[in-house]
Amino acid sequence: MSEIATGGAAETQGAARRGRGAGGAAARRQSRTGQRPVSLPFVTRQLPPTDILSAEAVEIIEANADMLMEEVGVEYRDDAEALQLWKEAGADVKGERVHFPKGLCRELMKTAPSQFVQHARNPARNVTIGGRHTVFAPVYGPPFVRDLEGKRRYATIEDFRNFVKLAYMAPAIHHSGGTVCEPVDIAVNKRHLDMVLAHMTLSDKPFMGSVTAPERAEDTVAMARVLFGEEFVDANCVITSLINCNSPLVMDATMLGALKVYAKANQATVVSPFIVGGAMSPVTVAGTLAQVLCEATSAIALTQLCRKGAPVIFGTFATAISMQSGAPSFGTPEPAQVLLGAAQFARRYNLPFRSGGSLTGAKLPDAQAAYESANTLWPAMAAGVNFMLHAAGWLEGGLVSSYEKFIMDADQLAAAQKMAAGIDMSENGQAMSAIREVGPGSHYLGCTHTRENFQTAFHVSNVADNNSFEQWELEGGKRTEERANTIARQWLEQYEPPPLDPGMAEALRDFVQQKKDSMPDAFT
Amino acid sequence: MSEIATGGAAETQGAARRGRGAGGAAARRQSRTGQRPVSLPFVTRQLPPTDILSAEAVEIIEANADMLMEEVGVEYRDDAEALQLWKEAGADVKGERVHFPKGLCRELMKTAPSQFVQHARNPARNVTIGGRHTVFAPVYGPPFVRDLEGKRRYATIEDFRNFVKLAYMAPAIHHSGGTVCEPVDIAVNKRHLDMVLAHMTLSDKPFMGSVTAPERAEDTVAMARVLFGEEFVDANCVITSLINCNSPLVMDATMLGALKVYAKANQATVVSPFIVGGAMSPVTVAGTLAQVLCEATSAIALTQLCRKGAPVIFGTFATAISMQSGAPSFGTPEPAQVLLGAAQFARRYNLPFRSGGSLTGAKLPDAQAAYESANTLWPAMAAGVNFMLHAAGWLEGGLVSSYEKFIMDADQLAAAQKMAAGIDMSENGQAMSAIREVGPGSHYLGCTHTRENFQTAFHVSNVADNNSFEQWELEGGKRTEERANTIARQWLEQYEPPPLDPGMAEALRDFVQQKKDSMPDAFT
């Protein structure tokens, strides 16, 4: 029995309903039939985070960042408002280059919350981002998919909807994510509307907003106001959004535009230096960390200049360039060290941290994909990542969303969640009665304690095959991804949307249609 | 460039030679051609270990173990000498059941060294076991191999020799291991001689001795005396051996026989409770840990009753039973928690710790194999494992030694070694010159610091493919294990044995031949 069947935590948590749409009844139905997955609440980690940097190393890197922020500065491009905000805050602005007096950004960051709740339309799916909590969200951004026929092709809105459905059904995926794949069959200036609509209607988990233009961010906020109510949105976080810095040391107008919209609307931004080490940062970990501090702390501080107290997540996406192919490589040690180091600074500054994910450069969901994904997931959990984008489905350096890998990764996330829960030290967990009952030279299979606990004792993978070689061969000698393929098909077949008030669904669809009708299609 | 090509640490370390056999010249030759791997020294971890148990949990589990050792006790079967040793040490012996007064075993363990050197015939390959060090050793025990034609079949002595060669050539495998596969084409009572001979002649890394019968352990010690000299062996550790407890709470005559031979000869034993959680221990982590303490501490104490100061390693091999198939499952969270908890006790008792490995229940070297292996390797590194058996080549729950997985795992070990080395905080590591040179909006590809550091900056996998999809497809769209297959073939082709004095080689072969001639073949 796996967490999938024994879950149900969402039910007990979800007793409180708000007026608009709640999944309680559906969850109860799922749990009774035992056929459909039931969501786990977000992770609460019982294991202590790993400090990779000594106290002295922390001081050195912070001092280096301070020096760089003052001497070299960060460029804020094509955004007069941002430059004005920095001038008023006391920075030294020369053209588009902003130089920061020592400690200014750290001081400004202090108004950001150390943890916050992102609300979902089903309150049972609310997530707490920060502290000892970890939220898993799906892959973000790929223009391609590897589909269930094994074909690599451009992603469509149907794929997008499928990944939203799979994320809704995966017990250890706590968040619906954002651009789970890029629906290239929809006009560039309109696809954000279909994407947000899919998250709002096909799932009841929290979701991410559009960042590709300020007006698309505005649309996201407007749709959230329809779903949650205007006052609620102003007072609460209902959207998270991904603001990538343009490393090294540049913030561009597109990202700044979205950042300002969300921060002013009191919605969360994930401010992430996006680093391919050796290309966009120095080839060393300590050098990269100093640069990450410059980029992240200045952008985080800007959110607080837009609106004090706006929720913001310190992000770090790190990879390393392959000096042979020039492509980024994933799951190697140095980016894992950057991740752990950056997390340590986020803790120092009392901010939620985003990093990690099931990253890989592999072209197929094979051993390379799995090793590399685990090599990011483990340090991310050790670092105490609070918001983990790309936690499932990422393939080929983020160019591809893979259905099979999504299922495989989701299974790993359930295992990571169990791992993070730590060791049960209750009397039942201590199991002294079992050892006394069984004694030397016997076995525990039938003892009272085993019979009382076996159903929930061990994480059970729905993807791994633990049968004998002979049984496995008899069942077709299937590879892992073939088993994952079967599960993905089953889940999509069994999918039922979470309940949503029909009036609300219509209101959202109307909003989308009106917006779409108001402008011609644009494909670039 | 990978560690493989840029290594050479063994050379600088290996300047000091002893009379018999040294790999210095060969290593220099390899390094110059750049074609053959050069060994890395054992790992020295810079990352702090993870304490999974609170101080209170440690006290509870230790108290539980104390209670069990006194009340329930441990059975020492068919070994009057062991029982006599326990009587003299103050234990309460009833038949074959030994009951331990509180604290007795902890007191006796204090004479065991907290770390020790296992000597290799090439001193450059000596390993330090304990403290902040980690030694990677290959898979141990499988009766089957999955060969380079993809066939699953019984292992032979030729396979055995091949795995010894691969372990010799793998840069991040520091130890030649023991039963890298079971050469079933050789008589049961003679195969240990061929195995030890292969380790001694085809590799110059440290190795493990036979434990399947006391007289085979004696043969191993005798061969070590030929290779290293009698006095040297009495004063130094040159053999490690694997003593599995017969969980729950039984030590059998075979294992006790080998334990006594090695401990009396001042050679290292790895005393390992071998636990399939739910079958051989309670289904809970805290319960399993209490049992592990009973088994491990009593057997470790016995080594010190045999010879005070004999090197001994606190071992824990943990897995969890699949309640569906009854087979052990690998890479799941609960055994990882047992591993981390047991490591914490080994640190508490100031003893070297053995656990971990690239374990999996998968039948193929596919994604399941990789996820599960990583799911053991990561907690093992976080736990600060000192001696890691099964670090490469293990497949199918330990029934199969896989050539392809051996290569894939060895690549992961090199990455783990780089990860464990921590962050370079030197001036060059801080890379301030690079950030100042490049500034905002440019890239680091051609800057001075990058040019000076790129060759050694990042771990480079020899198995992963980081090319573009198009390039990968052009090159045949190969899976990870196909690339590993090619590497295994190349390594076996390029293998050259480390130099060994011909007289010594002859003396070892003579010993083996005389022993073989002295007894008829036995096949059970």
XYZ file of C-alpha atoms in Angstrom, chain A residues 12-351:
340
model
C -9.103 15.905 7.180
C -7.341 19.192 6.476
C -9.926 20.311 4.010
C -12.934 20.404 6.303
C -12.998 24.188 6.136
C -14.469 25.254 2.853
C -14.755 28.621 1.325
C -17.680 29.553 -0.848
C -16.058 28.965 -4.189
C -15.258 25.427 -5.270
C -13.894 22.850 -2.864
C -12.666 19.328 -3.494
C -13.789 17.704 -0.267
C -16.530 15.531 -1.714
C -14.422 14.468 -4.660
C -11.544 13.636 -2.354
C -13.818 11.503 -0.190
C -15.099 9.706 -3.251
C -11.554 9.046 -4.442
C -10.467 7.763 -1.077
C -13.356 5.327 -0.825
C -12.790 3.793 -4.226
C -9.056 3.623 -3.550
C -8.500 3.886 -7.279
C -7.469 7.480 -7.579
C -4.602 9.273 -5.909
C -5.284 11.550 -2.978
C -3.061 14.527 -2.435
C -0.584 14.816 0.386
C -0.236 18.171 2.115
C 3.012 20.025 1.434
C 6.192 18.656 3.017
C 7.209 19.583 6.547
C 10.844 18.634 6.943
C 12.045 17.059 10.184
C 15.646 16.694 9.000
C 18.075 19.530 9.693
C 19.358 21.407 6.626
C 22.981 20.940 5.561
C 25.291 23.926 6.027
C 27.835 23.573 3.244
C 29.541 26.887 4.034
C 31.509 27.545 7.199
C 30.655 30.737 9.123
C 33.861 32.218 7.736
C 32.948 31.303 4.144
C 29.545 32.953 4.589
C 31.217 36.178 5.720
C 33.683 36.135 2.830
C 31.031 35.601 0.171
C 28.723 38.218 1.632
C 31.570 40.721 1.807
C 32.448 39.929 -1.818
C 28.842 40.502 -2.857
C 28.758 43.792 -0.954
C 31.888 44.923 -2.765
C 30.511 43.914 -6.167
C 27.143 45.573 -5.562
C 28.875 48.805 -4.715
C 31.668 48.733 -7.317
C 30.183 46.881 -10.288
C 26.461 47.231 -9.620
C 23.455 45.721 -11.386
C 21.882 46.987 -14.623
C 18.145 47.735 -14.612
C 17.318 48.012 -18.293
C 14.551 50.035 -19.940
C 12.678 50.674 -16.741
C 12.662 54.298 -15.550
C 10.327 53.470 -12.664
C 12.696 50.884 -11.209
C 15.626 53.291 -11.501
C 13.577 55.981 -9.784
C 12.669 53.620 -6.952
C 16.364 52.849 -6.472
C 17.321 56.520 -6.468
C 14.734 57.235 -3.827
C 15.934 54.293 -1.754
C 19.446 55.692 -1.654
C 21.263 53.746 -4.370
C 23.782 55.397 -6.653
C 22.213 55.268 -10.134
C 24.464 55.989 -13.138
C 22.513 55.596 -16.364
C 20.948 52.159 -16.061
C 23.621 50.902 -13.686
C 22.581 50.791 -10.039
C 25.305 50.771 -7.376
C 24.188 49.736 -3.907
C 25.640 51.070 -0.656
C 26.732 48.252 1.599
C 23.813 46.615 3.404
C 21.058 48.578 1.631
C 19.414 45.556 0.012
C 19.703 43.436 3.150
C 17.964 46.201 5.073
C 15.169 46.534 2.496
C 14.608 42.763 2.367
C 13.662 42.721 6.038
C 10.037 43.638 5.311
C 9.539 40.492 3.211
C 7.754 37.674 5.069
C 9.873 34.687 6.125
C 7.017 32.394 5.175
C 3.577 32.862 3.691
C 0.521 30.921 2.600
C -0.326 30.674 -1.084
C -4.038 30.103 -1.205
C -5.686 27.615 -3.531
C -9.341 27.710 -4.525
C -9.674 24.559 -2.437
C -8.331 25.562 0.983
C -7.241 21.995 1.595
C -4.645 22.617 -1.103
C -3.220 25.824 0.402
C 0.538 25.649 0.709
C 2.873 27.284 3.197
C 6.038 28.508 1.505
C 9.034 29.021 3.792
C 10.381 27.690 7.072
C 10.547 23.926 7.353
C 8.109 23.451 4.471
C 8.712 22.255 0.929
C 6.257 22.591 -1.948
C 6.751 20.506 -5.093
C 5.658 22.052 -8.418
C 5.899 20.613 -11.945
C 8.287 21.389 -14.793
C 8.107 24.929 -16.204
C 8.756 26.182 -19.707
C 9.464 23.415 -22.254
C 8.376 24.101 -25.848
C 8.449 20.371 -26.634
C 6.872 17.266 -25.191
C 7.829 13.632 -25.366
C 4.379 12.148 -25.685
C 2.860 8.806 -24.738
C 3.623 7.424 -28.181
C 7.303 8.219 -27.541
C 7.271 11.063 -30.049
C 9.193 14.301 -29.468
C 7.168 17.193 -30.849
C 6.013 20.749 -30.139
C 3.714 21.054 -27.144
C 0.040 21.974 -27.547
C -2.666 23.287 -25.228
C -3.933 19.714 -24.971
C -0.562 18.646 -23.584
C -0.706 21.610 -21.231
C -4.072 20.499 -19.916
C -2.832 16.939 -19.568
C 0.105 17.988 -17.406
C -2.201 20.093 -15.232
C -4.375 17.004 -14.805
C -1.414 14.791 -13.936
C -0.119 17.344 -11.413
C -3.601 17.481 -9.895
C -3.620 13.707 -9.529
C -0.066 13.228 -8.279
C -0.242 12.902 -4.484
C 3.148 14.486 -3.760
C 2.842 17.388 -6.191
C 1.431 20.202 -4.122
C 1.233 22.947 -6.715
C -0.152 23.154 -10.249
C 2.879 25.133 -11.451
C 2.906 27.559 -14.346
C 4.010 26.915 -17.929
C 4.001 23.127 -17.562
C 4.737 23.170 -21.265
C 4.518 25.970 -23.838
C 1.263 25.589 -25.836
C 2.723 26.721 -29.143
C -0.544 26.118 -30.999
C -2.025 29.207 -29.298
C -1.012 32.771 -30.210
C 1.858 34.083 -28.055
C -0.184 37.031 -26.805
C -3.169 34.857 -25.845
C -1.802 31.589 -24.570
C -1.355 32.877 -21.022
C -5.144 33.154 -20.792
C -5.678 29.505 -21.694
C -2.899 28.461 -19.373
C -4.256 30.304 -16.334
C -7.771 29.091 -17.154
C -6.541 25.486 -17.231
C -4.886 25.818 -13.820
C -8.008 27.445 -12.368
C -10.533 24.974 -13.726
C -8.777 21.610 -14.178
C -7.042 21.695 -10.806
C -7.717 23.089 -7.371
C -4.076 23.351 -6.378
C -2.276 26.730 -6.242
C -0.736 27.981 -9.483
C 1.679 30.429 -11.109
C 1.000 33.506 -13.214
C 2.258 34.770 -16.551
C 5.478 36.821 -16.646
C 6.108 37.228 -20.385
C 4.689 40.777 -20.442
C 3.354 43.173 -17.781
C -0.134 43.124 -19.321
C -0.190 39.311 -19.151
C 0.711 39.543 -15.484
C -2.201 42.021 -15.137
C -4.528 39.514 -16.836
C -3.432 36.842 -14.369
C -4.187 39.114 -11.421
C -7.543 40.059 -12.960
C -8.537 36.412 -13.377
C -7.460 35.712 -9.800
C -9.743 38.548 -8.671
C -12.629 36.853 -10.475
C -11.868 33.515 -8.811
C -10.951 34.653 -5.295
C -12.582 38.119 -5.011
C -10.824 41.469 -5.178
C -10.388 42.026 -1.456
C -9.137 38.524 -0.840
C -6.458 38.892 -3.515
C -5.265 42.207 -2.132
C -4.855 40.706 1.322
C -3.602 37.244 0.416
C -1.163 35.508 -1.909
C -2.991 33.506 -4.586
C -0.364 33.684 -7.372
C 3.321 32.804 -7.489
C 5.383 33.946 -10.460
C 8.852 33.244 -11.788
C 11.097 36.268 -12.306
C 14.449 35.198 -13.785
C 17.368 37.576 -13.576
C 19.273 38.027 -16.784
C 22.616 36.887 -15.414
C 25.190 38.294 -15.088
C 23.903 41.311 -13.200
C 21.073 42.457 -15.481
C 17.342 42.833 -14.867
C 15.430 43.318 -18.103
C 12.219 45.245 -18.731
C 10.031 42.186 -19.264
C 10.926 40.615 -15.960
C 10.880 43.957 -14.135
C 7.443 44.666 -15.576
C 5.993 41.415 -14.273
C 7.814 41.756 -10.945
C 6.260 45.184 -10.351
C 2.733 44.034 -11.263
C 2.807 41.086 -8.900
C 4.587 42.820 -6.022
C 2.201 45.781 -6.144
C -0.735 43.348 -6.149
C 0.727 41.645 -3.038
C 1.367 38.469 -5.032
C 4.476 36.301 -4.756
C 7.490 36.507 -7.002
C 10.266 33.942 -7.216
C 13.338 36.012 -7.975
C 15.846 33.637 -9.527
C 19.289 34.227 -10.885
C 19.301 31.742 -13.784
C 22.889 30.612 -13.930
C 24.767 28.418 -16.359
C 28.048 28.336 -14.453
C 31.045 29.140 -16.642
C 28.898 31.124 -19.083
C 26.668 33.370 -16.985
C 28.753 33.234 -13.804
C 32.339 32.368 -12.921
C 33.368 28.701 -13.185
C 33.705 28.478 -9.407
C 31.041 27.925 -6.766
C 32.150 30.709 -4.406
C 32.282 33.199 -7.294
C 28.854 32.149 -8.511
C 27.406 32.522 -5.017
C 28.676 36.107 -4.729
C 26.990 36.901 -8.054
C 23.770 35.159 -6.988
C 23.692 37.337 -3.879
C 24.035 40.528 -5.930
C 21.269 39.556 -8.320
C 18.832 38.000 -5.878
C 19.088 40.472 -3.018
C 18.747 43.542 -5.239
C 15.675 42.154 -7.009
C 14.134 40.983 -3.740
C 14.723 44.451 -2.291
C 12.954 45.956 -5.312
C 9.809 43.935 -4.577
C 9.765 45.591 -1.157
C 10.167 49.021 -2.749
C 7.084 48.203 -4.824
C 5.094 47.070 -1.790
C 6.416 46.469 1.671
C 5.545 42.976 2.865
C 4.906 41.559 -0.612
C 5.750 37.835 -0.518
C 8.969 36.996 -2.351
C 11.082 33.864 -2.698
C 14.877 33.894 -2.962
C 15.541 31.735 -6.025
C 18.590 30.099 -7.521
C 18.622 28.037 -10.684
C 22.129 26.733 -11.201
C 23.660 24.450 -13.775
C 27.146 24.094 -15.244
C 28.200 24.469 -18.838
C 29.636 21.412 -20.540
C 32.998 22.627 -21.804
C 32.802 20.016 -24.598
C 29.360 20.717 -26.054
C 28.642 24.193 -24.689
C 25.303 22.886 -23.450
C 24.300 23.104 -19.808
C 24.832 19.889 -17.883
C 22.646 18.802 -14.977
C 22.962 16.725 -11.854
C 26.666 17.453 -11.443
C 28.259 18.371 -8.102
C 29.045 22.067 -8.576
C 25.473 23.300 -9.162
C 24.429 21.227 -6.145
C 27.024 23.099 -4.107
C 25.702 26.432 -5.409
C 22.195 25.320 -4.424
C 23.248 24.402 -0.878
C 25.249 27.615 -0.491
C 22.468 29.872 -1.774
C 19.973 28.143 0.546
C 22.229 28.941 3.461
C 22.051 32.644 2.563
C 18.269 32.483 2.215
C 18.120 31.083 5.756
C 20.507 33.826 6.903
C 18.151 36.451 5.446
C 15.052 34.691 6.759
C 13.516 34.292 3.294
